[in-house]
Amino acid sequence: MSSSPESNLKALEVQLRQGSPRSEHRPHLGRLGALLAYCPSSQYTAPPPPESTDNVYVPCNSLEEAVLCLLLTTQDRNEEFATERELCWHLCITLGLAKQHERLAHALSQTGINEKNQPSEYRAKAQALLAAGQPAKASLCLRVLLESSLEAHKQDALVLLFLVKAGFQTGSISSLQTALTHARQAVQAVKSKAPIGQGRANMALGVVLGQLASMPGVPQRDRADYHDEAVLALQQAVACDPMDVNILYNLALVQAEARQLAAAETNCKAALKASGGVHPPSWALLALLLSARQQTPAALAVATAAVQEAGPAYERLLLKIKARLHVADGAAAEGLQSLAHLMARVQRAAAHTPPQGCTPLQTLRAHESDLWLELARSFLALQQIGDAEYCVQQAKSCTPCSPAAHHMEGRVLQEDGNLEAAIRSLQMALSIDVHYAKASLLLGVLYRQRGRPHDLTLAQGYLSDGLSYEPGRHVGWYNLGLVYKAQHRPEEAERCLRVSVGLSRTAPVMSFSKLPRIM
């Protein structure tokens, strides 16, 4: 009679924890690791604490001990491990479950896999690199796999979709355009496949097109074309898979960006229904849609409920939306406390993050800077200029080269009546990012207010530049209309002011483009 996995697990744990010789560990460590990874946590017994915990790693749960056993197996075994596919997959799956993406990619590299003999494992390595935030390295692996599939006269749609994700993560215009090429190829590769595969490929195409349509460095005419094609691709994706939460959400997002509020709200609610109400990005989008309809109390209720349900990944975004809704509702002080609590958690995490590698610490510092700027915005709404200035200085200390921090400094100086210093801060923001629309627009406003000779010409140039990057800014159109009026150009002034009025009626408290696109 065969024994159960649970009894095998207990027997192996007893044997290994009794301290048998190291050579006797080798046949069992891999088996123990696999059993620990897949057996119920209720069957797990934690190891006894060591006499001294100095420089000793003690697993806290079955998954951590599974990772430890499998990694020890890779170190203890000889070259046979490189070809032992079963252990390789156990290690791959266990590290994936533990979200140890960088270690997973490294472990797969050590197994000697290659793209021709083990394409699945090689693809897993690329996927691990993507999850670890290393899209450039992932792209190298994926291009090798793509070349191998082309040699076999067959494009691998899954590899193409991973390449799309790598380009999307990189985020530059050139990488997005490369991703767009791969997305079009993926759509062609799945034409004869199941509808769910067609849906995923069309969603990837729509997401990349939507991101390109929101990039300030892309010409406005091309951005409009990209947006229209994004809507068509995502509608085709919905037709293939009408219950896919991410497809419905991404379609709602591009519709919201075009101020198609009714259609966006319909698809956003469909995404929430399909997810059982547990899709934080859709809750964030719904709150912004309600704010664009000037339904601030309803938007606040949605954001409050979403913050309570969402996990850490979306808490910061939802709290920012909630804080801005409080500002719009004339109660900025109510949003300050939540932002302060979140700031304390981010600062604690940054204080306990080692500087090695710097990437996690840099991310936390960027999050901290973003929160300081959000606090500055709330203090400005309360006319507490000194507090807002302190927050801006803290943000600049976290991210000295952030155009957003210099832009907010310009806003604070403007409110304090120091136009010359404000202009210098905004020019610094544009020297860091020439496409930073908010800095261009505010510079245009300040030059119009200053009123020196030629200032109207400068104001017109900066306002026109800013609106070419972000044409949905109603305040920019309003100020450009005032500039044209001062230049005695009534027809152009009237056109700009009409656009401003139309946009102001559907303006959300935060740009829809700030929401994440989900690949």
Short mmCIF file of C-alpha atoms in Angstrom, two decimals:
data_model
loop_
_atom_site.label_atom_id
_atom_site.label_comp_id
_atom_site.label_asym_id
_atom_site.label_seq_id
_atom_site.Cartn_x
_atom_site.Cartn_y
_atom_site.Cartn_z
CA MET A 1 0.00 0.00 0.00
CA SER A 2 1.52 3.32 -1.12
CA SER A 3 2.04 6.05 1.44
CA SER A 4 0.50 9.49 1.12
CA PRO A 5 2.51 12.65 0.30
CA GLU A 6 1.82 13.88 3.83
CA SER A 7 3.34 10.77 5.42
CA ASN A 8 6.32 10.93 3.05
CA LEU A 9 6.81 14.54 4.07
CA LYS A 10 6.81 13.73 7.78
CA ALA A 11 9.19 10.79 7.32
CA LEU A 12 11.67 12.83 5.32
CA GLU A 13 11.51 15.74 7.75
CA VAL A 14 12.30 13.42 10.66
CA GLN A 15 15.19 11.79 8.79
CA LEU A 16 16.79 15.05 7.66
CA ARG A 17 16.31 16.91 10.93
CA GLN A 18 17.96 14.15 12.95
CA GLY A 19 21.27 15.31 11.52
CA SER A 20 22.25 12.40 9.27
CA PRO A 21 25.55 12.80 7.44
CA ARG A 22 25.71 15.32 4.61
CA SER A 23 26.24 12.63 1.94
CA GLU A 24 22.97 11.02 3.02
CA HIS A 25 21.10 14.30 2.55
CA ARG A 26 21.64 14.40 -1.17
CA PRO A 27 19.15 11.73 -2.29
CA HIS A 28 16.40 13.26 -0.18
CA LEU A 29 16.73 17.05 -0.23
CA GLY A 30 15.16 17.40 -3.68
CA ARG A 31 12.29 15.07 -2.76
CA LEU A 32 11.71 16.94 0.49
CA GLY A 33 11.72 20.29 -1.33
CA ALA A 34 9.12 19.08 -3.83
CA LEU A 35 6.88 17.66 -1.11
CA LEU A 36 7.14 20.83 0.97
CA ALA A 37 6.14 22.92 -2.04
CA TYR A 38 3.00 20.94 -2.85
CA CYS A 39 1.77 19.54 0.45
CA PRO A 40 -0.85 21.42 2.50
CA SER A 41 0.58 23.95 4.93
CA SER A 42 -1.41 22.26 7.71
CA GLN A 43 0.91 19.25 7.37
CA TYR A 44 4.05 21.35 7.88
CA THR A 45 6.02 21.28 11.13
CA ALA A 46 8.50 24.10 11.56
CA PRO A 47 12.11 23.10 12.33
CA PRO A 48 13.26 23.55 15.92
CA PRO A 49 15.02 26.87 16.53
CA PRO A 50 18.84 26.68 16.57
CA GLU A 51 20.80 27.37 19.73
CA SER A 52 22.20 30.51 18.14
CA THR A 53 20.41 32.51 15.43
CA ASP A 54 23.48 34.54 14.47
CA ASN A 55 23.95 34.27 10.68
CA VAL A 56 21.53 31.33 10.58
CA TYR A 57 18.60 31.29 8.19
CA VAL A 58 15.50 29.61 9.65
CA PRO A 59 12.58 29.00 7.24
CA CYS A 60 9.26 30.40 8.44
CA ASN A 61 6.92 28.26 6.34
CA SER A 62 6.81 25.25 4.03
CA LEU A 63 7.48 27.28 0.89
CA GLU A 64 10.62 28.88 2.33
CA GLU A 65 11.96 25.48 3.41
CA ALA A 66 11.10 24.05 -0.02
CA VAL A 67 13.18 26.77 -1.67
CA LEU A 68 16.04 26.10 0.75
CA CYS A 69 16.04 22.33 0.13
CA LEU A 70 15.89 22.66 -3.64
CA LEU A 71 18.64 25.27 -3.71
CA LEU A 72 20.83 23.07 -1.50
CA THR A 73 20.16 20.25 -3.94
CA THR A 74 21.45 22.33 -6.84
CA GLN A 75 24.62 23.12 -4.90
CA ASP A 76 25.21 19.59 -3.61
CA ARG A 77 24.46 17.61 -6.75
CA ASN A 78 27.01 17.13 -9.48
CA GLU A 79 26.54 17.93 -13.18
CA GLU A 80 23.72 15.39 -13.42
CA PHE A 81 21.40 18.07 -12.08
CA ALA A 82 21.80 20.06 -15.26
CA THR A 83 19.83 17.45 -17.17
CA GLU A 84 17.42 16.36 -14.43
CA ARG A 85 14.26 17.99 -15.77
CA GLU A 86 12.01 16.98 -12.89
CA LEU A 87 14.12 18.73 -10.27
CA CYS A 88 14.53 21.69 -12.59
CA TRP A 89 10.76 22.11 -12.83
CA HIS A 90 10.27 21.68 -9.09
CA LEU A 91 12.81 24.44 -8.48
CA CYS A 92 11.25 26.63 -11.16
CA ILE A 93 7.74 26.28 -9.79
CA THR A 94 8.80 26.69 -6.16
CA LEU A 95 10.83 29.85 -6.80
CA GLY A 96 7.94 31.18 -8.86
CA LEU A 97 5.47 30.57 -6.03
CA ALA A 98 7.88 32.29 -3.65
CA LYS A 99 8.19 35.23 -6.10
CA GLN A 100 11.99 34.82 -6.09
CA HIS A 101 12.19 35.91 -9.72
CA GLU A 102 15.85 36.90 -9.94
CA ARG A 103 16.93 33.70 -8.20
CA LEU A 104 14.66 31.73 -10.53
CA ALA A 105 16.28 33.21 -13.62
CA HIS A 106 19.75 32.51 -12.19
CA ALA A 107 18.85 28.94 -11.23
CA LEU A 108 17.54 28.21 -14.71
CA SER A 109 20.76 29.58 -16.19
CA GLN A 110 22.78 27.18 -14.02
CA THR A 111 20.88 24.14 -15.26
CA GLY A 112 22.43 24.32 -18.71
CA ILE A 113 19.13 24.64 -20.57
CA ASN A 114 19.15 25.82 -24.17
CA GLU A 115 16.49 27.14 -26.45
CA LYS A 116 16.44 24.16 -28.82
CA ASN A 117 16.36 21.24 -26.38
CA GLN A 118 14.38 22.83 -23.55
CA PRO A 119 12.36 25.73 -25.03
CA SER A 120 9.80 25.63 -22.19
CA GLU A 121 12.46 26.05 -19.50
CA TYR A 122 14.20 28.73 -21.55
CA ARG A 123 10.91 30.58 -21.88
CA ALA A 124 10.41 30.24 -18.11
CA LYS A 125 13.77 31.93 -17.62
CA ALA A 126 12.66 34.85 -19.80
CA GLN A 127 9.40 35.08 -17.90
CA ALA A 128 11.28 35.14 -14.58
CA LEU A 129 13.47 37.97 -15.84
CA LEU A 130 10.36 39.91 -16.83
CA ALA A 131 8.86 39.40 -13.37
CA ALA A 132 12.14 40.53 -11.81
CA GLY A 133 11.97 43.81 -13.73
CA GLN A 134 14.76 43.01 -16.19
CA PRO A 135 13.03 43.38 -19.60
CA ALA A 136 16.27 43.92 -21.54
CA LYS A 137 17.72 40.54 -20.43
CA ALA A 138 14.34 38.90 -21.00
CA SER A 139 14.25 40.26 -24.55
CA LEU A 140 17.62 38.66 -25.33
CA CYS A 141 16.30 35.23 -24.31
CA LEU A 142 13.03 35.72 -26.14
CA ARG A 143 14.69 36.81 -29.40
CA VAL A 144 16.76 33.62 -29.34
CA LEU A 145 13.58 31.60 -28.92
CA LEU A 146 11.87 33.54 -31.70
CA GLU A 147 14.75 32.86 -34.08
CA SER A 148 14.53 29.15 -33.25
CA SER A 149 10.79 29.12 -33.98
CA LEU A 150 11.37 30.91 -37.29
CA GLU A 151 13.96 28.30 -38.23
CA ALA A 152 11.17 25.76 -37.79
CA HIS A 153 8.96 27.94 -40.06
CA LYS A 154 6.52 28.58 -37.22
CA GLN A 155 6.18 31.73 -35.13
CA ASP A 156 5.72 31.07 -31.41
CA ALA A 157 2.81 33.32 -30.36
CA LEU A 158 3.67 32.97 -26.67
CA VAL A 159 7.24 34.15 -27.24
CA LEU A 160 5.91 37.09 -29.26
CA LEU A 161 3.58 38.06 -26.42
CA PHE A 162 6.44 37.89 -23.93
CA LEU A 163 8.45 40.15 -26.25
CA VAL A 164 5.53 42.57 -26.29
CA LYS A 165 5.53 42.60 -22.49
CA ALA A 166 9.29 43.17 -22.37
CA GLY A 167 9.02 46.17 -24.70
CA PHE A 168 6.05 47.49 -22.75
CA GLN A 169 7.96 47.25 -19.45
CA THR A 170 10.97 49.10 -20.91
CA GLY A 171 8.60 51.96 -21.69
CA SER A 172 10.56 54.05 -24.20
CA ILE A 173 8.95 55.06 -27.49
CA SER A 174 11.38 52.92 -29.51
CA SER A 175 10.80 49.84 -27.34
CA LEU A 176 7.02 50.35 -27.57
CA GLN A 177 7.22 50.58 -31.35
CA THR A 178 9.18 47.32 -31.40
CA ALA A 179 6.57 45.81 -29.08
CA LEU A 180 3.88 47.01 -31.50
CA THR A 181 5.52 45.06 -34.33
CA HIS A 182 5.62 41.91 -32.19
CA ALA A 183 2.01 42.44 -31.10
CA ARG A 184 0.85 42.62 -34.72
CA GLN A 185 2.79 39.42 -35.46
CA ALA A 186 1.19 37.72 -32.45
CA VAL A 187 -2.30 38.66 -33.67
CA GLN A 188 -1.50 37.07 -37.05
CA ALA A 189 0.02 33.98 -35.40
CA VAL A 190 -3.15 33.18 -33.41
CA LYS A 191 -5.73 33.81 -36.13
CA SER A 192 -6.49 30.10 -36.43
CA LYS A 193 -6.19 29.44 -32.69
CA ALA A 194 -8.80 29.31 -29.92
CA PRO A 195 -10.72 32.53 -29.18
CA ILE A 196 -9.04 32.95 -25.79
CA GLY A 197 -5.62 33.12 -27.49
CA GLN A 198 -6.92 35.62 -30.02
CA GLY A 199 -8.28 37.69 -27.15
CA ARG A 200 -4.92 37.81 -25.36
CA ALA A 201 -3.06 38.79 -28.54
CA ASN A 202 -5.53 41.54 -29.41
CA MET A 203 -5.40 42.81 -25.83
CA ALA A 204 -1.60 43.04 -26.00
CA LEU A 205 -1.92 44.98 -29.27
CA GLY A 206 -4.50 47.33 -27.73
CA VAL A 207 -2.42 47.93 -24.60
CA VAL A 208 0.70 48.87 -26.58
CA LEU A 209 -1.29 51.13 -28.91
CA GLY A 210 -2.96 52.79 -25.92
CA GLN A 211 0.41 53.43 -24.27
CA LEU A 212 1.84 54.93 -27.46
CA ALA A 213 -1.24 57.15 -27.74
CA SER A 214 -0.47 58.56 -24.28
CA MET A 215 3.25 59.23 -24.88
CA PRO A 216 4.02 62.99 -25.06
CA GLY A 217 6.96 62.42 -27.44
CA VAL A 218 4.74 60.88 -30.13
CA PRO A 219 3.30 63.36 -32.70
CA GLN A 220 -0.32 64.26 -31.95
CA ARG A 221 -1.62 62.97 -35.30
CA ASP A 222 0.01 59.58 -34.73
CA ARG A 223 -1.33 59.46 -31.18
CA ALA A 224 -4.90 59.89 -32.42
CA ASP A 225 -4.40 57.05 -34.92
CA TYR A 226 -2.88 54.82 -32.23
CA HIS A 227 -5.81 55.50 -29.93
CA ASP A 228 -8.44 54.65 -32.55
CA GLU A 229 -6.64 51.41 -33.40
CA ALA A 230 -6.31 50.57 -29.68
CA VAL A 231 -10.07 50.80 -29.23
CA LEU A 232 -10.67 48.53 -32.24
CA ALA A 233 -8.11 45.96 -31.06
CA LEU A 234 -9.58 45.83 -27.55
CA GLN A 235 -13.13 45.59 -28.88
CA GLN A 236 -11.98 42.63 -30.97
CA ALA A 237 -10.41 41.14 -27.84
CA VAL A 238 -13.71 41.49 -25.95
CA ALA A 239 -15.51 39.76 -28.83
CA CYS A 240 -13.09 36.83 -28.48
CA ASP A 241 -13.20 36.64 -24.68
CA PRO A 242 -16.07 38.76 -23.26
CA MET A 243 -15.46 37.74 -19.62
CA ASP A 244 -11.74 38.54 -19.41
CA VAL A 245 -11.37 41.12 -16.64
CA ASN A 246 -8.17 42.71 -17.93
CA ILE A 247 -9.47 43.06 -21.48
CA LEU A 248 -12.62 44.84 -20.25
CA TYR A 249 -10.57 47.10 -17.98
CA ASN A 250 -8.08 48.07 -20.69
CA LEU A 251 -10.92 48.87 -23.11
CA ALA A 252 -12.61 51.03 -20.47
CA LEU A 253 -9.33 52.86 -19.86
CA VAL A 254 -8.73 53.85 -23.51
CA GLN A 255 -12.37 54.91 -23.81
CA ALA A 256 -12.01 57.05 -20.68
CA GLU A 257 -8.90 58.71 -22.12
CA ALA A 258 -11.02 59.76 -25.12
CA ARG A 259 -13.68 61.06 -22.68
CA GLN A 260 -16.16 58.41 -23.85
CA LEU A 261 -17.37 58.29 -20.27
CA ALA A 262 -20.61 56.30 -20.70
CA ALA A 263 -18.95 53.49 -22.69
CA ALA A 264 -15.97 53.47 -20.32
CA GLU A 265 -18.21 53.19 -17.26
CA THR A 266 -20.17 50.30 -18.83
CA ASN A 267 -17.02 48.29 -19.52
CA CYS A 268 -15.47 49.20 -16.16
CA LYS A 269 -18.51 47.87 -14.34
CA ALA A 270 -18.45 44.76 -16.56
CA ALA A 271 -14.82 44.18 -15.48
CA LEU A 272 -15.79 44.50 -11.82
CA LYS A 273 -18.69 42.10 -12.29
CA ALA A 274 -16.48 39.56 -14.07
CA SER A 275 -13.89 39.79 -11.27
CA GLY A 276 -16.44 39.40 -8.50
CA GLY A 277 -15.66 42.94 -7.37
CA VAL A 278 -11.99 42.28 -6.58
CA HIS A 279 -10.14 44.20 -9.30
CA PRO A 280 -8.51 47.30 -7.74
CA PRO A 281 -7.55 49.00 -11.06
CA SER A 282 -11.20 48.91 -12.12
CA TRP A 283 -12.27 50.47 -8.81
CA ALA A 284 -9.68 53.23 -9.34
CA LEU A 285 -10.95 53.82 -12.88
CA LEU A 286 -14.57 53.90 -11.70
CA ALA A 287 -13.72 56.52 -9.06
CA LEU A 288 -12.06 58.71 -11.71
CA LEU A 289 -14.99 58.24 -14.10
CA LEU A 290 -17.42 59.37 -11.40
CA SER A 291 -15.20 62.38 -10.66
CA ALA A 292 -15.22 63.25 -14.38
CA ARG A 293 -19.03 63.21 -14.21
CA GLN A 294 -18.75 65.67 -11.27
CA GLN A 295 -20.16 63.04 -8.89
CA THR A 296 -17.56 63.61 -6.18
CA PRO A 297 -19.43 62.06 -3.20
CA ALA A 298 -20.06 58.85 -5.17
CA ALA A 299 -16.43 58.79 -6.32
CA LEU A 300 -15.26 59.21 -2.71
CA ALA A 301 -17.46 56.32 -1.59
CA VAL A 302 -15.98 54.09 -4.31
CA ALA A 303 -12.39 55.09 -3.48
CA THR A 304 -12.94 54.56 0.27
CA ALA A 305 -14.37 51.07 -0.27
CA ALA A 306 -11.61 50.19 -2.74
CA VAL A 307 -8.84 51.22 -0.30
CA GLN A 308 -10.28 48.85 2.29
CA GLU A 309 -10.38 45.94 -0.17
CA ALA A 310 -7.21 46.52 -2.20
CA GLY A 311 -3.83 45.03 -1.37
CA PRO A 312 -0.55 46.92 -0.98
CA ALA A 313 0.07 47.02 -4.74
CA TYR A 314 -2.78 49.47 -5.34
CA GLU A 315 -3.12 51.20 -1.97
CA ARG A 316 -0.91 54.15 -2.92
CA LEU A 317 -2.80 54.82 -6.16
CA LEU A 318 -6.20 54.63 -4.48
CA LEU A 319 -5.16 56.88 -1.59
CA LYS A 320 -3.85 59.48 -4.06
CA ILE A 321 -7.19 59.44 -5.86
CA LYS A 322 -9.02 59.71 -2.55
CA ALA A 323 -6.86 62.66 -1.44
CA ARG A 324 -7.56 64.51 -4.68
CA LEU A 325 -11.26 63.84 -4.34
CA HIS A 326 -11.14 65.40 -0.87
CA VAL A 327 -9.43 68.46 -2.40
CA ALA A 328 -12.13 68.67 -5.08
CA ASP A 329 -14.76 68.37 -2.35
CA GLY A 330 -13.23 71.23 -0.38
CA ALA A 331 -12.02 68.95 2.44
CA ALA A 332 -8.30 68.56 1.73
CA ALA A 333 -7.48 68.02 5.41
CA GLU A 334 -9.41 64.74 5.45
CA GLY A 335 -7.01 63.18 2.95
CA LEU A 336 -3.86 64.21 4.80
CA GLN A 337 -4.05 61.59 7.55
CA SER A 338 -4.27 58.62 5.17
CA LEU A 339 -1.37 59.93 3.10
CA ALA A 340 0.70 60.46 6.27
CA HIS A 341 0.09 56.85 7.43
CA LEU A 342 1.09 55.54 4.03
CA MET A 343 4.19 57.74 4.06
CA ALA A 344 5.26 56.26 7.39
CA ARG A 345 5.02 52.73 5.99
CA VAL A 346 7.00 53.60 2.87
CA GLN A 347 9.71 55.28 4.94
CA ARG A 348 9.99 52.26 7.26
CA ALA A 349 10.33 49.95 4.26
CA ALA A 350 13.02 52.18 2.74
CA ALA A 351 14.92 52.28 6.05
CA HIS A 352 15.06 48.47 6.17
CA THR A 353 15.93 47.93 2.50
CA PRO A 354 19.63 47.20 1.90
CA PRO A 355 21.33 49.42 -0.69
CA GLN A 356 22.76 46.45 -2.63
CA GLY A 357 21.52 46.54 -6.19
CA CYS A 358 19.67 49.80 -5.37
CA THR A 359 16.61 49.02 -7.49
CA PRO A 360 14.15 48.23 -4.65
CA LEU A 361 15.47 51.17 -2.61
CA GLN A 362 15.22 53.52 -5.59
CA THR A 363 11.63 52.41 -6.15
CA LEU A 364 10.74 53.08 -2.53
CA ARG A 365 12.41 56.49 -2.65
CA ALA A 366 10.43 57.33 -5.79
CA HIS A 367 7.23 56.27 -4.01
CA GLU A 368 8.18 58.43 -1.02
CA SER A 369 8.82 61.42 -3.30
CA ASP A 370 5.45 60.90 -4.99
CA LEU A 371 3.70 60.91 -1.62
CA TRP A 372 5.50 64.09 -0.52
CA LEU A 373 4.24 65.80 -3.68
CA GLU A 374 0.71 64.59 -3.02
CA LEU A 375 0.93 66.03 0.50
CA ALA A 376 2.20 69.32 -0.98
CA ARG A 377 -0.83 69.43 -3.27
CA SER A 378 -3.18 69.01 -0.30
CA PHE A 379 -1.37 71.67 1.74
CA LEU A 380 -1.62 74.09 -1.20
CA ALA A 381 -5.37 73.53 -1.28
CA LEU A 382 -5.41 74.48 2.42
CA GLN A 383 -3.27 77.57 1.72
CA GLN A 384 -0.55 76.23 4.05
CA ILE A 385 2.35 77.40 1.90
CA GLY A 386 5.08 76.67 4.46
CA ASP A 387 3.99 73.05 4.87
CA ALA A 388 3.74 72.63 1.10
CA GLU A 389 7.25 74.02 0.65
CA TYR A 390 8.62 71.58 3.27
CA CYS A 391 6.99 68.65 1.44
CA VAL A 392 8.51 69.75 -1.87
CA GLN A 393 11.99 69.92 -0.36
CA GLN A 394 11.56 66.43 1.05
CA ALA A 395 10.48 65.17 -2.38
CA LYS A 396 13.52 66.78 -4.00
CA SER A 397 15.80 65.12 -1.43
CA CYS A 398 14.36 61.73 -2.44
CA THR A 399 14.48 62.32 -6.21
CA PRO A 400 16.62 65.37 -7.07
CA CYS A 401 16.18 64.88 -10.81
CA SER A 402 12.40 64.54 -10.77
CA PRO A 403 10.60 67.00 -13.10
CA ALA A 404 7.47 66.50 -10.99
CA ALA A 405 9.25 67.80 -7.86
CA HIS A 406 10.53 70.91 -9.66
CA HIS A 407 7.09 71.51 -11.16
CA MET A 408 5.46 71.32 -7.73
CA GLU A 409 8.12 73.70 -6.41
CA GLY A 410 7.10 76.11 -9.16
CA ARG A 411 3.46 75.83 -8.07
CA VAL A 412 4.33 76.57 -4.45
CA LEU A 413 6.46 79.58 -5.43
CA GLN A 414 3.65 80.84 -7.65
CA GLU A 415 1.20 80.66 -4.74
CA ASP A 416 3.76 82.50 -2.62
CA GLY A 417 3.94 85.31 -5.22
CA ASN A 418 7.53 84.63 -6.29
CA LEU A 419 7.08 84.42 -10.08
CA GLU A 420 10.77 84.68 -11.01
CA ALA A 421 11.80 81.78 -8.75
CA ALA A 422 8.80 79.79 -9.95
CA ILE A 423 9.87 80.29 -13.58
CA ARG A 424 13.37 79.06 -12.76
CA SER A 425 12.01 75.90 -11.09
CA LEU A 426 9.78 75.14 -14.07
CA GLN A 427 12.62 75.68 -16.53
CA MET A 428 14.64 73.20 -14.47
CA ALA A 429 11.78 70.69 -14.79
CA LEU A 430 11.81 71.09 -18.58
CA SER A 431 15.59 70.73 -18.70
CA ILE A 432 15.12 67.31 -17.09
CA ASP A 433 12.17 66.30 -19.31
CA VAL A 434 11.40 68.51 -22.29
CA HIS A 435 8.03 66.77 -22.72
CA TYR A 436 6.82 67.42 -19.18
CA ALA A 437 3.50 69.03 -20.10
CA LYS A 438 2.51 70.36 -16.69
CA ALA A 439 5.73 72.42 -16.48
CA SER A 440 5.21 73.86 -19.99
CA LEU A 441 1.61 74.80 -19.23
CA LEU A 442 2.42 76.47 -15.90
CA LEU A 443 5.31 78.38 -17.50
CA GLY A 444 2.85 79.68 -20.08
CA VAL A 445 0.52 80.81 -17.29
CA LEU A 446 3.36 82.59 -15.42
CA TYR A 447 4.63 84.41 -18.52
CA ARG A 448 1.07 85.56 -19.25
CA GLN A 449 0.74 86.81 -15.67
CA ARG A 450 4.13 88.55 -15.66
CA GLY A 451 3.20 90.77 -18.61
CA ARG A 452 6.62 91.98 -19.83
CA PRO A 453 7.23 92.72 -23.52
CA HIS A 454 7.33 89.46 -25.52
CA ASP A 455 5.92 87.50 -22.53
CA LEU A 456 2.70 86.84 -24.44
CA THR A 457 4.71 85.25 -27.25
CA LEU A 458 6.59 83.08 -24.74
CA ALA A 459 3.31 82.20 -23.04
CA GLN A 460 1.74 81.16 -26.35
CA GLY A 461 4.73 78.95 -27.18
CA TYR A 462 4.83 77.15 -23.84
CA LEU A 463 1.06 76.68 -23.70
CA SER A 464 0.97 75.34 -27.26
CA ASP A 465 3.83 72.92 -26.48
CA GLY A 466 2.15 71.68 -23.31
CA LEU A 467 -1.16 71.11 -25.08
CA SER A 468 0.55 69.23 -27.89
CA TYR A 469 1.83 66.80 -25.23
CA GLU A 470 -1.38 66.61 -23.17
CA PRO A 471 -4.33 68.03 -25.14
CA GLY A 472 -6.83 67.12 -22.42
CA ARG A 473 -5.70 69.89 -20.01
CA HIS A 474 -8.63 72.32 -19.93
CA VAL A 475 -6.67 74.88 -17.86
CA GLY A 476 -4.10 75.05 -20.64
CA TRP A 477 -6.76 75.78 -23.28
CA TYR A 478 -8.29 78.44 -21.03
CA ASN A 479 -4.98 80.26 -20.59
CA LEU A 480 -4.13 79.97 -24.29
CA GLY A 481 -7.52 81.57 -25.00
CA LEU A 482 -6.64 84.45 -22.68
CA VAL A 483 -3.30 84.88 -24.47
CA TYR A 484 -5.02 85.05 -27.86
CA LYS A 485 -7.54 87.53 -26.44
CA ALA A 486 -4.68 89.76 -25.23
CA GLN A 487 -3.10 89.48 -28.69
CA HIS A 488 -6.40 90.67 -30.25
CA ARG A 489 -7.09 87.34 -31.98
CA PRO A 490 -10.75 86.86 -31.02
CA GLU A 491 -11.60 83.87 -33.22
CA GLU A 492 -8.71 81.77 -31.91
CA ALA A 493 -9.45 82.91 -28.36
CA GLU A 494 -13.09 81.83 -28.66
CA ARG A 495 -12.09 78.43 -30.08
CA CYS A 496 -9.68 77.75 -27.20
CA LEU A 497 -12.16 78.87 -24.56
CA ARG A 498 -14.88 76.62 -26.02
CA VAL A 499 -12.52 73.64 -25.92
CA SER A 500 -11.66 74.50 -22.32
CA VAL A 501 -15.31 74.60 -21.26
CA GLY A 502 -16.02 71.26 -22.96
CA LEU A 503 -13.04 69.53 -21.36
CA SER A 504 -13.67 70.99 -17.90
CA ARG A 505 -17.08 69.29 -17.82
CA THR A 506 -15.46 65.85 -18.10
CA ALA A 507 -12.17 66.43 -16.26
CA PRO A 508 -11.24 63.74 -13.68
CA VAL A 509 -9.34 64.61 -10.51
CA MET A 510 -6.36 62.68 -11.88
CA SER A 511 -5.44 61.97 -15.49
CA PHE A 512 -6.80 58.64 -16.71
CA SER A 513 -3.37 57.96 -18.23
CA LYS A 514 -1.92 57.69 -14.70
CA LEU A 515 -3.75 54.38 -14.23
CA PRO A 516 -1.84 51.18 -15.01
CA ARG A 517 -2.34 49.29 -18.25
CA ILE A 518 -2.45 45.57 -17.61
CA MET A 519 -0.71 43.26 -20.07
#
